[in-house]
XYZ file of C-alpha atoms in Angstrom:
570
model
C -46.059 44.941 -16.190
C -49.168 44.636 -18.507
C -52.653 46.669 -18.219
C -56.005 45.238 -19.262
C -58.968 47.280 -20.616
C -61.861 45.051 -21.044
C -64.770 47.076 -23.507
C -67.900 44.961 -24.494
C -68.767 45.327 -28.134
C -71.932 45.072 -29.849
C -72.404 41.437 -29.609
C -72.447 41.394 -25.764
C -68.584 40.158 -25.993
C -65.949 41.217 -24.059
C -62.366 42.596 -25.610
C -59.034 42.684 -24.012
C -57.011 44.961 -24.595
C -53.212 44.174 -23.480
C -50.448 46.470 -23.262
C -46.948 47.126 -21.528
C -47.081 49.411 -18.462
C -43.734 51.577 -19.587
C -42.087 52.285 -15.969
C -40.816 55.773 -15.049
C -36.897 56.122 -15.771
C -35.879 55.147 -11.822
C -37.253 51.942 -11.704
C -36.214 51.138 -15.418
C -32.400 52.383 -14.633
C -32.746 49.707 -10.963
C -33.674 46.954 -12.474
C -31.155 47.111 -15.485
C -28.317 47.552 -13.219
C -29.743 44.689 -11.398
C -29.756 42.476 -14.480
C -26.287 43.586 -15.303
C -24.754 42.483 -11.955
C -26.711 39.276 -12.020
C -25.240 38.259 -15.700
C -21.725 39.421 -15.433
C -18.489 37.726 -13.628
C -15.326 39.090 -13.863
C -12.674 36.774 -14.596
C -9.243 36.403 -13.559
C -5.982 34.981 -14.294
C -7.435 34.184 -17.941
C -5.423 34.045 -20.747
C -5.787 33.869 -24.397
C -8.248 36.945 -25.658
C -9.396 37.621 -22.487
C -7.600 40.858 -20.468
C -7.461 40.715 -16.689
C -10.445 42.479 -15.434
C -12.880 42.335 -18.697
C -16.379 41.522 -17.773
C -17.787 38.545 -20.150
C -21.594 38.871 -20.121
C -23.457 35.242 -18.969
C -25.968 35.216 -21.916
C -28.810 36.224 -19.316
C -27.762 32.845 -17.134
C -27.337 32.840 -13.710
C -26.016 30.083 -11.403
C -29.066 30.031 -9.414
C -27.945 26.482 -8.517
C -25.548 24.323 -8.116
C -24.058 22.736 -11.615
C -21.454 20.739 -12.880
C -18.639 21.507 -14.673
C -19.384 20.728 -18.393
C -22.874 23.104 -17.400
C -20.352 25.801 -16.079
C -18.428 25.530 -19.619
C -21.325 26.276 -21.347
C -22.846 28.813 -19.906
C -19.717 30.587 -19.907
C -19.152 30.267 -23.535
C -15.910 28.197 -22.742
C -16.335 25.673 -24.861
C -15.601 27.681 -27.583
C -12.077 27.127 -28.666
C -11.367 23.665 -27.529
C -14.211 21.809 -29.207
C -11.439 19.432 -30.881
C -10.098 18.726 -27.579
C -13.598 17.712 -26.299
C -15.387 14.081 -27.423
C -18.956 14.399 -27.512
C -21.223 12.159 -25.051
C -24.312 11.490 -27.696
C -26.434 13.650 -26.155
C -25.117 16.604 -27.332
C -22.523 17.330 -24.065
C -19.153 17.463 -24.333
C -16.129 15.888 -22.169
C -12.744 16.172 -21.748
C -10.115 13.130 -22.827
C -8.217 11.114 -20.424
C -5.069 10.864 -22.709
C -3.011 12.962 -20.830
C -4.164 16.067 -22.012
C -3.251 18.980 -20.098
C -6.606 20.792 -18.489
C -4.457 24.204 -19.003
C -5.496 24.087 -22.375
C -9.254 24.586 -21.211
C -7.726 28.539 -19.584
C -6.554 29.164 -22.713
C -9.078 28.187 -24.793
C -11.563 31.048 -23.595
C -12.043 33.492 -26.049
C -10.711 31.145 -29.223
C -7.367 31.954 -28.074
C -4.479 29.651 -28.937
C -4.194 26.475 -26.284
C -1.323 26.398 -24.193
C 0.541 22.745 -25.155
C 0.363 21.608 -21.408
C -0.138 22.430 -17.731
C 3.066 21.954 -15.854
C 2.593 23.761 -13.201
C 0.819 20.912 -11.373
C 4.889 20.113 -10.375
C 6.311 23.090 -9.775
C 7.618 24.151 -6.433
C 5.447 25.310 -3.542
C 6.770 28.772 -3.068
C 6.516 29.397 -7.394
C 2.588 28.543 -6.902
C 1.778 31.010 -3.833
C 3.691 33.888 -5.450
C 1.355 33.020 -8.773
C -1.840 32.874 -6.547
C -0.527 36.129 -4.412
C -1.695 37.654 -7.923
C -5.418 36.938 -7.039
C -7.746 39.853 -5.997
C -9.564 38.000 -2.912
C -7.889 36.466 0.142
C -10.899 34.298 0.078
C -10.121 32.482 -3.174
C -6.278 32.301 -2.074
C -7.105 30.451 0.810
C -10.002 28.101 -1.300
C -7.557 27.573 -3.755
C -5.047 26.418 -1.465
C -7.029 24.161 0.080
C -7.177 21.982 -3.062
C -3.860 22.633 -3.817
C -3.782 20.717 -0.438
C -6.309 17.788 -1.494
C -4.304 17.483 -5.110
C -2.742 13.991 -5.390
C -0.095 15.043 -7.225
C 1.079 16.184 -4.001
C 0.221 13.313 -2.027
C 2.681 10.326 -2.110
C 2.153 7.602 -4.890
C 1.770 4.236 -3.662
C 5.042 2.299 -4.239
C 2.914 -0.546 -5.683
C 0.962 1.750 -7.984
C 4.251 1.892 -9.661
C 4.792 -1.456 -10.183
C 1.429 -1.453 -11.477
C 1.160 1.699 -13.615
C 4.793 1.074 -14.862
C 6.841 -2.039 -16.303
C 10.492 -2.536 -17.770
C 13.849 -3.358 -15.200
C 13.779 0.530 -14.649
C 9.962 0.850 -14.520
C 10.517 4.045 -16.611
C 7.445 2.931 -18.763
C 4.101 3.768 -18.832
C 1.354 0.317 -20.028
C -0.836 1.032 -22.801
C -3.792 0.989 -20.056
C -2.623 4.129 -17.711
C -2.972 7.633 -17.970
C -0.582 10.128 -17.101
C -1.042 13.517 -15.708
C 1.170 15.682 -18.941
C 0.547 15.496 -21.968
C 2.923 12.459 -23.916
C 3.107 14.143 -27.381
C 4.418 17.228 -26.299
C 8.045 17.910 -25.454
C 8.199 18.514 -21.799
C 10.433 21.437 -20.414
C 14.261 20.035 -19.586
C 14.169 20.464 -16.437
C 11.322 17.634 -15.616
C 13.071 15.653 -18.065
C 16.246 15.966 -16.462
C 16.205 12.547 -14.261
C 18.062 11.601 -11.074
C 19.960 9.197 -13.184
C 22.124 11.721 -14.771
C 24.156 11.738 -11.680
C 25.022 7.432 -12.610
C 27.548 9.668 -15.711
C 29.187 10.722 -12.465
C 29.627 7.138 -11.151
C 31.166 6.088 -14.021
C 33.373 8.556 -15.087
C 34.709 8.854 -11.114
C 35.127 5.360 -11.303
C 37.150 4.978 -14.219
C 39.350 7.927 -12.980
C 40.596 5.635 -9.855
C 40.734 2.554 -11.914
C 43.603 4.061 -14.564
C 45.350 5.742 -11.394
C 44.930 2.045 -9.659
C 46.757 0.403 -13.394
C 49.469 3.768 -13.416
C 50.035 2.582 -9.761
C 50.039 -1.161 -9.467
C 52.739 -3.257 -9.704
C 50.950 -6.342 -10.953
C 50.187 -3.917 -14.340
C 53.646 -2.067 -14.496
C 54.274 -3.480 -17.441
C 51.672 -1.663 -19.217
C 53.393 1.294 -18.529
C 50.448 3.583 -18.037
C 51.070 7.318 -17.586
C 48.869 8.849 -14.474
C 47.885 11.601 -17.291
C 45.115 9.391 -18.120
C 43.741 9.353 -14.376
C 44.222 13.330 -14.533
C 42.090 14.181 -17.335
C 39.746 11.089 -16.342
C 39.521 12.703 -12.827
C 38.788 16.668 -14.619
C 36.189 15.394 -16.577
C 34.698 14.041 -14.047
C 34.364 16.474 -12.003
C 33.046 18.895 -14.590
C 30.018 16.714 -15.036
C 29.535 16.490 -11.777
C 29.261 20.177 -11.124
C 27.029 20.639 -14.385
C 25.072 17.851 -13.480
C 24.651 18.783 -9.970
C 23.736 22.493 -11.044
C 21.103 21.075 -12.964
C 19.537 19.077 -11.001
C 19.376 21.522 -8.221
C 17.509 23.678 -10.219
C 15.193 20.894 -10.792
C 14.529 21.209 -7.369
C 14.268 25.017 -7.125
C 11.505 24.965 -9.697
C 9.931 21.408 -9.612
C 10.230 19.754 -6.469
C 6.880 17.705 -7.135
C 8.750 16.388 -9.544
C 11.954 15.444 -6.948
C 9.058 13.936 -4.436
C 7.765 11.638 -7.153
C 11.485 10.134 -8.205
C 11.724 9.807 -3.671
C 9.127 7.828 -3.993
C 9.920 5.490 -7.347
C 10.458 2.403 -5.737
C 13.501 2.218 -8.649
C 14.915 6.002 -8.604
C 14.876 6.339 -5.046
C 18.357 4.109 -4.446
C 19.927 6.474 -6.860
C 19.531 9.874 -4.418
C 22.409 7.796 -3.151
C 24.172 8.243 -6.198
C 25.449 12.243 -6.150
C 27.338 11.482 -2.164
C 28.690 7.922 -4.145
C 29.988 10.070 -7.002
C 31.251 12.482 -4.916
C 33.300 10.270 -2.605
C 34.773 8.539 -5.999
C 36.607 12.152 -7.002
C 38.174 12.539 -3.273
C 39.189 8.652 -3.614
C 40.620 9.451 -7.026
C 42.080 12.584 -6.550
C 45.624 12.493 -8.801
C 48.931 12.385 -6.572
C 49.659 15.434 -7.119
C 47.099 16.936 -5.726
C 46.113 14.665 -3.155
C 47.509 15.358 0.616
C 48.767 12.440 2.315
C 45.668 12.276 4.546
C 42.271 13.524 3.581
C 41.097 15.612 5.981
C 38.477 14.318 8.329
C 35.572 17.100 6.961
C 35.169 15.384 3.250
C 34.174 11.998 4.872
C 31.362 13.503 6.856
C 30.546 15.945 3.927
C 29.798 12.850 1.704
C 29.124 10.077 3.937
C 26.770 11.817 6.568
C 23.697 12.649 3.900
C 23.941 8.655 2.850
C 24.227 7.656 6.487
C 20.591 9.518 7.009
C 19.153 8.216 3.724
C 19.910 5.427 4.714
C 18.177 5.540 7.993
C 15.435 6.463 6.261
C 14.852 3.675 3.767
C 16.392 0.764 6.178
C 13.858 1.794 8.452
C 11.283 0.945 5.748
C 12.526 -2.126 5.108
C 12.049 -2.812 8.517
C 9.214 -1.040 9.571
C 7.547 -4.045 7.332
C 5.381 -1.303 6.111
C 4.113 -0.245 2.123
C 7.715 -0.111 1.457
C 9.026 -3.057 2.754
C 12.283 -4.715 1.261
C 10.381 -7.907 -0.108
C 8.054 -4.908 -1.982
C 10.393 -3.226 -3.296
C 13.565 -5.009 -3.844
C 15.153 -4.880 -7.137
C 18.587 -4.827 -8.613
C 19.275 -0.989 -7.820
C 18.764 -1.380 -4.343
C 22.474 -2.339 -4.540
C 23.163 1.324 -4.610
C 21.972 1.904 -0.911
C 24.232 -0.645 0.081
C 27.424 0.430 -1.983
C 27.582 3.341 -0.501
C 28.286 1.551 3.319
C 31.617 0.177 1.491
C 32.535 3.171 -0.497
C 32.125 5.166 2.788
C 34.558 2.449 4.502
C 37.015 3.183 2.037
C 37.066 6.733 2.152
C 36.907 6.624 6.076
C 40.629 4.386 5.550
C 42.083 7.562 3.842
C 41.276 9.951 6.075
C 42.646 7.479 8.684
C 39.219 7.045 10.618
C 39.891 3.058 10.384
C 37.267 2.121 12.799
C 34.445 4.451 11.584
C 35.408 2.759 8.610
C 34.923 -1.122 9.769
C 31.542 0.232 11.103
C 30.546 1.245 7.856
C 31.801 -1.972 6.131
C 29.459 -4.194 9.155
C 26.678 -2.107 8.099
C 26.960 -3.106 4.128
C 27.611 -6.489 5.087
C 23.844 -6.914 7.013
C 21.854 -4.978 4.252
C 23.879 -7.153 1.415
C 22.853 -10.171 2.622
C 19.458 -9.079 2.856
C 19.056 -7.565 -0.667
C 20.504 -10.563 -1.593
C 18.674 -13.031 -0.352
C 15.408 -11.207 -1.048
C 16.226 -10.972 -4.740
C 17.665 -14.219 -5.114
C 14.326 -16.602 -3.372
C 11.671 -14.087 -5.282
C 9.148 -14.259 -2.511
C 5.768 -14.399 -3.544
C 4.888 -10.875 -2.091
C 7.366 -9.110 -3.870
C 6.804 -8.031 -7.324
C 7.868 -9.970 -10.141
C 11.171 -8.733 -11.551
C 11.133 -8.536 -15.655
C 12.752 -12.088 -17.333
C 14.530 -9.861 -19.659
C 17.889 -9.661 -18.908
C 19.046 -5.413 -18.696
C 22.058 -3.901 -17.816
C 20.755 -3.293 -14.652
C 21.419 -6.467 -13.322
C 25.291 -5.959 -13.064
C 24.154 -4.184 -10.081
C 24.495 -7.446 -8.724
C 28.546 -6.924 -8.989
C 28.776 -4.348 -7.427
C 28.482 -5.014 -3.482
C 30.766 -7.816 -3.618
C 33.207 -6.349 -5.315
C 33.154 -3.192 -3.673
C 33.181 -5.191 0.179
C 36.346 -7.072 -0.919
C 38.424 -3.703 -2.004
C 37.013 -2.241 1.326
C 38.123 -5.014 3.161
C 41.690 -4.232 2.245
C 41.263 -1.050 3.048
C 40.610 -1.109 6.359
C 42.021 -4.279 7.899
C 45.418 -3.238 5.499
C 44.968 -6.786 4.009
C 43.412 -8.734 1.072
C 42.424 -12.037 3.222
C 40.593 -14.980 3.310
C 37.244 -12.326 3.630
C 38.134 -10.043 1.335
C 38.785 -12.802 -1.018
C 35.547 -14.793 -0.714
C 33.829 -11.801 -1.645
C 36.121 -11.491 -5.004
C 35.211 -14.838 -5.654
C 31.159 -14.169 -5.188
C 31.713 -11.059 -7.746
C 33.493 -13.379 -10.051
C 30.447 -15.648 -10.683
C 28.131 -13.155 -10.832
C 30.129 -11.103 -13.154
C 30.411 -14.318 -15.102
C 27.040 -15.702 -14.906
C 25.882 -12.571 -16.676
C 28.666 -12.581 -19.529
C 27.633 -16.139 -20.731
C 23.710 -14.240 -21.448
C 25.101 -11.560 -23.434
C 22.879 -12.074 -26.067
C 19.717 -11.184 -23.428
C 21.087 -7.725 -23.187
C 20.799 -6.679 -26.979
C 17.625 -4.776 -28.342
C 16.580 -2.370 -25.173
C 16.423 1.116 -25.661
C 19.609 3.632 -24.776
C 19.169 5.556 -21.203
C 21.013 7.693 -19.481
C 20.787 5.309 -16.805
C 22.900 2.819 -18.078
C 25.731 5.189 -16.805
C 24.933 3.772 -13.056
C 26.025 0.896 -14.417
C 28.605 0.986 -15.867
C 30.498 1.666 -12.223
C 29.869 -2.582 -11.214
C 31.872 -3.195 -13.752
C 34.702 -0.601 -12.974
C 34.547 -2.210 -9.493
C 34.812 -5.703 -10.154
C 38.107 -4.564 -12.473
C 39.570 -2.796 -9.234
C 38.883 -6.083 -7.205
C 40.941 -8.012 -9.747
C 44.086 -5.498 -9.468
C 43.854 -5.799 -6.042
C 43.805 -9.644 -6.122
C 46.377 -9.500 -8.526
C 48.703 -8.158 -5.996
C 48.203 -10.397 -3.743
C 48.171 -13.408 -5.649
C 50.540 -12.640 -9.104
C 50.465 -14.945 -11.879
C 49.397 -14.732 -15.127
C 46.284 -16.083 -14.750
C 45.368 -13.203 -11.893
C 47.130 -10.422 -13.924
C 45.656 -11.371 -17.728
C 42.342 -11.613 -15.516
C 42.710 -7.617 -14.136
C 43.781 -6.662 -17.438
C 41.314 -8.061 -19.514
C 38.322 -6.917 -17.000
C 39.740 -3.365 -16.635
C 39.886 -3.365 -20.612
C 36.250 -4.550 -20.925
C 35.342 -1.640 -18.245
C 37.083 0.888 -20.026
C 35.710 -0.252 -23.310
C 32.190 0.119 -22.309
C 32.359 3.526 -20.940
C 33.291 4.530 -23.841
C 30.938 3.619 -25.961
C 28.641 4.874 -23.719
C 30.444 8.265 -23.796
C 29.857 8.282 -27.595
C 26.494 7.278 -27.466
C 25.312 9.896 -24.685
C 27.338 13.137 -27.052
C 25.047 11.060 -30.113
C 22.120 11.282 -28.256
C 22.616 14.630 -27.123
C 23.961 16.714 -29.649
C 23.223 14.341 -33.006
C 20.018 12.912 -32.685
C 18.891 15.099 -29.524
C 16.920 12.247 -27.909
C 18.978 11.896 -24.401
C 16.347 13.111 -22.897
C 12.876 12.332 -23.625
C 9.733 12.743 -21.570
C 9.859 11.299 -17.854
C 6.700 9.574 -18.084
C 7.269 7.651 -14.567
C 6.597 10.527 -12.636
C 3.755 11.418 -14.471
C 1.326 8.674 -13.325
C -1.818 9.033 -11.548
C -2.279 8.142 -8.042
C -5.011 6.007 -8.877
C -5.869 3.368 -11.724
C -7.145 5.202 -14.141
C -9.024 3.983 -17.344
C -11.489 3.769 -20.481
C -13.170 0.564 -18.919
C -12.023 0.878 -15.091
C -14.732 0.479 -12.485
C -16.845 3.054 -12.105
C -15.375 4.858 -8.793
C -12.048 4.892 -9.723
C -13.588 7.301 -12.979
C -15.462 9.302 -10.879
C -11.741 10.147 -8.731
C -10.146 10.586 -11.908
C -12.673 13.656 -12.977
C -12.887 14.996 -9.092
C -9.371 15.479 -9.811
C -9.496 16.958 -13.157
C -12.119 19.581 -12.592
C -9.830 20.560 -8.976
C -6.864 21.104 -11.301
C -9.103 23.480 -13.556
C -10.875 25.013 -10.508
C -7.274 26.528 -9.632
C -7.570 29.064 -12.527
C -11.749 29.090 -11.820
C -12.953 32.608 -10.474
C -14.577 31.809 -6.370
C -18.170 31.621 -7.307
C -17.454 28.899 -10.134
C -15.164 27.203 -7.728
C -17.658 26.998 -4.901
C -20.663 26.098 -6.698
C -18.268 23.124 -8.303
C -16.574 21.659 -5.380
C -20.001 21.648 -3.605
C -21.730 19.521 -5.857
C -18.815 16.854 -6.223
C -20.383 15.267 -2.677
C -24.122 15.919 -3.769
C -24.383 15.513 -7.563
C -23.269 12.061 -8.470
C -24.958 9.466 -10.342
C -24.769 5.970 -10.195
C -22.190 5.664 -12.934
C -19.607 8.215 -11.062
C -20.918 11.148 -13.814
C -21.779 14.893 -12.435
C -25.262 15.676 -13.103
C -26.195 19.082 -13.064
C-alpha cells in the first residue's frame, strides 16, 4: 500500500510525495503465512539431499497454470544436478536424451545428489510397487499413481511384430542401431533381469546327454564300447543340480520382475522356450539311472511335467489358429520346434509309465503341428518375416522333431517301423544338409542359448542307436557312434565355454536388451507422433515419484498443450 501527499510549491506546481503504508502486525503476519503456503511443496519419496518431509521453497513461483514438464523442472530447481544428462534445445531449455537413459536419475538428481545408474523398477513385480507406493502420505496420489501405472506400456503387451522390427539376429536378442530401449545399455543391469529363459536350454542338454550314455551303456549295437553306466550317473546328478539352481533362479526372477517374465511370453523367439523347464524335466525321469529307477514310473510325474506343456500349448496353438497378431506364418521360426518336441517327449514318457495310448495321442498331436511348422518355414510366405540368411546354431532345431517322432514311435507302438524309420531318414538330411555349411556357423557371438541346442543333436544320436538295433551293420553302428561322439563333443565344449564365460571372463550374462524395447518406434528422425508418445511416456514414468499437484497439473496438459511438432508448450 502507498500514500500520496500532493503540496503545491511556490511555482504553482504540484509535488508527490510517495510512501509505503507500513500495515499493523496482524495483517503483516496473514499475508506472510499466505505467501509461505503459496511458495512451498513438500516433497516426497525424494532421494539424494533431500529428507522426506523437507519443505523446498518455489523461488516466489506458483503453478498458477498449467505447465509442462521441463517448466516444472525449473521452477523447482531440479535441473540442478543433471545438467550433463540434459541436451540443450537452443533456446536456452533443456531436454532429456532418448538413449536409454533411465528417468530415475532425474529423482536423484534433486538437490546435486549423486544419480542413481538406472530405473528398474519399471519391471518389477506388481505387489513390490504397491508396497513402495503404500509409503505415500495421500490415498489420492496412490490411486493417481496407479492409474498410470495402469496406462504404462511397459505393462501392456509388445506387439509380436514390433519385435521383429525393433530386434534382428536368428534369436532376435539384438537391439538396431535406430531403437531405443527403456534401461540404460552402459550400465550393468541387476542378474536377475539378465538371467534369461534360455538358461533352462543347459538343462536340455545336460538331461539329454545323461539318457544318451545310459542308451550306449545299454545297447547292444554299442556293447563293444564297453561303456560303464557311471557316466549316465554323474551325467544324470549334474543335471539335475542345474536344474534346481537354474529353476531357483529363475523363479525368483519372477518373484521380483515379472514384467520382465511377460516381455520374454511375449518374444515371438523366447516364448517356445517356457516349454523348455517341463522338456528338461521329463529328460531326468526318462534318464533316471537303473538303479534308481522303478520298473514303472508312476502315473503322477507324467501329468506333473506334461500337463503345464499340454496348456501352453493350448495357448499358443490357439494363436496359430486364431489367425490373429500371432499367427504361425508371423511368427514361425526355427525354435518353434520346441512347442512341438515336447508332444513326442511327452509320448515317450507316457510309454514308461505304461499310459501307451495317452501316449499315441500325444505323438498325433506332434505329428499335425510338425508338419505345419514345417511347411511354414520351409515355403517362407510372404507375410511372415524374413528369417536371417546367416546360418546359426539355431537351425538344428530343425533335427529335432524328426528325430524325436521316430524314437517315440518305438516307444509306443514297441517297434522301430517303416514310420518310425521315415522320420530317421528326414532327420538324417537335415542333420546333413546343415553339416556340409559348417563354415556359415563360425563368427557369431557365444549365448547361453546355444545350450537349447545342443539337445537336436543328442536326439538325432539316440535315433541312430535305435536304428542301429534294428538294422546292425557297420554302416548303422559306425553311424550311431560317430553322431553320439559329435553330440558329446559339443556339449562339452560348450560346458567349458559357459564355466569361461562365467567365472573367467564373467560375460555369460550380459544385458537382456530384447526385453527392453519400447512399445512403439521410437527415434531421432521418427515422425512426429510417434515422439510425442515417446515423451507422454517418459514424463508418466517420472510423474510416479512426482508429488499430486505436479502430477495433476502435468498429465492435464499432455491432451491440451501440444504443438504441431508433438513438443509440450507451457
Amino acid at each position: 500500500m502507498v500514500a500520496e501527499h500532493t503540496s503545491p510549491n511556490v511555482t504553482g506546481h504540484h509535488s508527490v510525495d510517495v510512501q509505503t503504508v507500513i500495515p499493523n502486525e496482524t495483517n503483516n503476519q496473514t499475508k506472510r503465512n499466505k505467501r509461505m503456503n503459496n511458495n512451498q511443496m513438500k516433497l516426497h519419496g525424494f532421494s539424494g539431499g533431500i529428507e522426506s518431509g523437507e519443505r523446498i521453497p518455489l523461488a516466489n513461483k506458483t503453478f498458477n497454470r498449467q505447465v509442462s514438464l521441463g517448466t516444472g523442472v525449473t521452477v523447482l530447481g531440479m535441473d540442478k544436478g543433471f545438467k550433463d544428462t540434459c541436451s540443450s534445445n537452443g533456446d536456452g531449455s533443456a531436454s532429456l536424451h532418448r538413449s536409454g537413459t533411465s528417468l530415475g536419475r532425474l529423482r536423484d538428481g534433486v538437490g546435486g545428489g549423486v544419480p542413481r545408474k538406472g530405473d528398474f523398477s519399471i519391471f518389477r513385480t506388481k505387489s513390490t510397487l504397491n508396497k513402495q507406493n503404500s509409503l505415500l502420505p495421500s490415498r489420492e496420489l496412490d490411486a493417481h499413481v496407479s492409474g498410470l501405472m495402469q496406462e504404462d506400456p511397459v505393462n501392456k503387451s509388445v506387439p509380436a511384430g514390433r519385435y521383429f522390427a525393433a530386434l534382428r539376429g536368428p534369436e532376435l536378442d539384438e537391439v538396431r542401431d535406430s531403437e531405443d530401449i527403456l534401461l540404460p545399455k552402459d550400465e550393468k543391469w541387476p542378474f536377475l533381469l539378465r538371467f534369461p529363459i534360455g538358461c533352462f536350454g543347459i538343462c536340455l542338454g545336460l538331461g539329454s546327454q545323461a539318457i544318451l550314455w545310459g542308451a550306449i551303456s545299454s545297447s547292444p549295437a554299442l556293447s563293444f564300447l564297453h561303456i560303464t553306466p557311471i557316466i549316465s550317473l554323474v551325467l544324470w546328478v549334474l543335471a539335475l543340480a542345474v536344474m534346481i539352481f537354474v529353476a531357483t533362479t529363475y523363479s525368483l526372477k519372477c518373484m521380483f520382475y515379472f514384467e520382465a517374465i511377460r516381455r520374454e511370453y511375449f518374444h515371438p523367439v523366447r516364448v517356445n522356450f517356457f516349454f523348455a523347464p517341463w522338456i528338461a524335466c521329463m529328460f531326468l525321469a526318462i534318464g533316471l539311472p537303473p538303479a534308481f529307477a522303478p520298473a514303472r514310473l508312476h502315473p503322477a510325474v507324467w501329468c506333473a511335467f506334461v500337463i503345464p506343456v499340454f496348456a501352453l500349448e493350448l495357448k499358443i496353438y490357439g494363436q496359430w489358429l486364431s489367425g490373429g497378431k500371432r499367427r504361425l506364418c508371423k511368427v514361425a521360426n526355427p525354435s518353434s520346434h520346441l512347442s512341438v518336441v515336447g508332444n513326442f517327449v511327452g509320448a515317450i514318457l507316457a510309454a514308461k509309465v505304461g499310459w501307451l495310448e495317452v501316449g499315441r495321442f500325444m505323438w498325433a498331436i506332434g505329428l499335425a503341428h510338425y508338419l505345419c511348422v514345417f511347411v511354414t518355414l520351409y515355403q517362407r510366405l510372404p507375410t511372415n518375416e524374413a528369417l536371417p540368411k546367416e546360418l546359426h546354431p539355431v537351425y538344428s532345431m530343425f533335427v529335432a522333431t524328426p528325430s524325436a517322432a521316430s524314437i517315440a514311435w518305438k516307444a509306443v507302438y514297441g517297434e522301430f517301423d517303416a514310420v518310425a524309420r521315415s522320420f530317421f531318414f528326414i532327420a538324417l538330411f537335415l542333420y546333413i544338409s546343415l553339416v556340409v555349411r559348417i563354415e556359415f556357423f563360425r563368427g557369431f557371438r557365444f549365448s547361453v542359448a546355444w545350450w537349447s541346442y545342443t539337445f537336436p543333436m543328442t536326439t538325432a544320436s539316440l535315433a541312430s542307436i535305435r536304428y542301429a538295433e534294428e538294422a546292425p551293420c557297420f554302416f548303422s553302428k559306425g553311424l550311431a557312434l560317430g553322431l553320439s561322439m559329435t553330440s558329446s563333443t559339443m556339449v562339452a565344449l560348450l560346458f567349458v565355454s559357459t564355466l569361461l564365460h562365467a567365472f573367467v571372463w564373467r560375460s555369460l550374462f550380459p544385458n537382456d536388451l530384447a526385453i527392453a524395447i519400447t512399445k512403439d518406434k521410437n527415434t531421432s528422425g521418427g515422425k512426429q507422433g510417434k515422439k510425442s508418445t515417446k515423451k507422454t511416456y517418459d514424463i508418466k514414468r517420472w510423474a510416479k515419484q512426482a508429488p499430486f499437484s505436479l502430477v495433476s497439473s502435468i498429465t492435464k496438459s499432455l491432451s491440451v498443450d501440444k504443438d504441431s511438432d508433438g513438443h509440450l508448450t507451457t
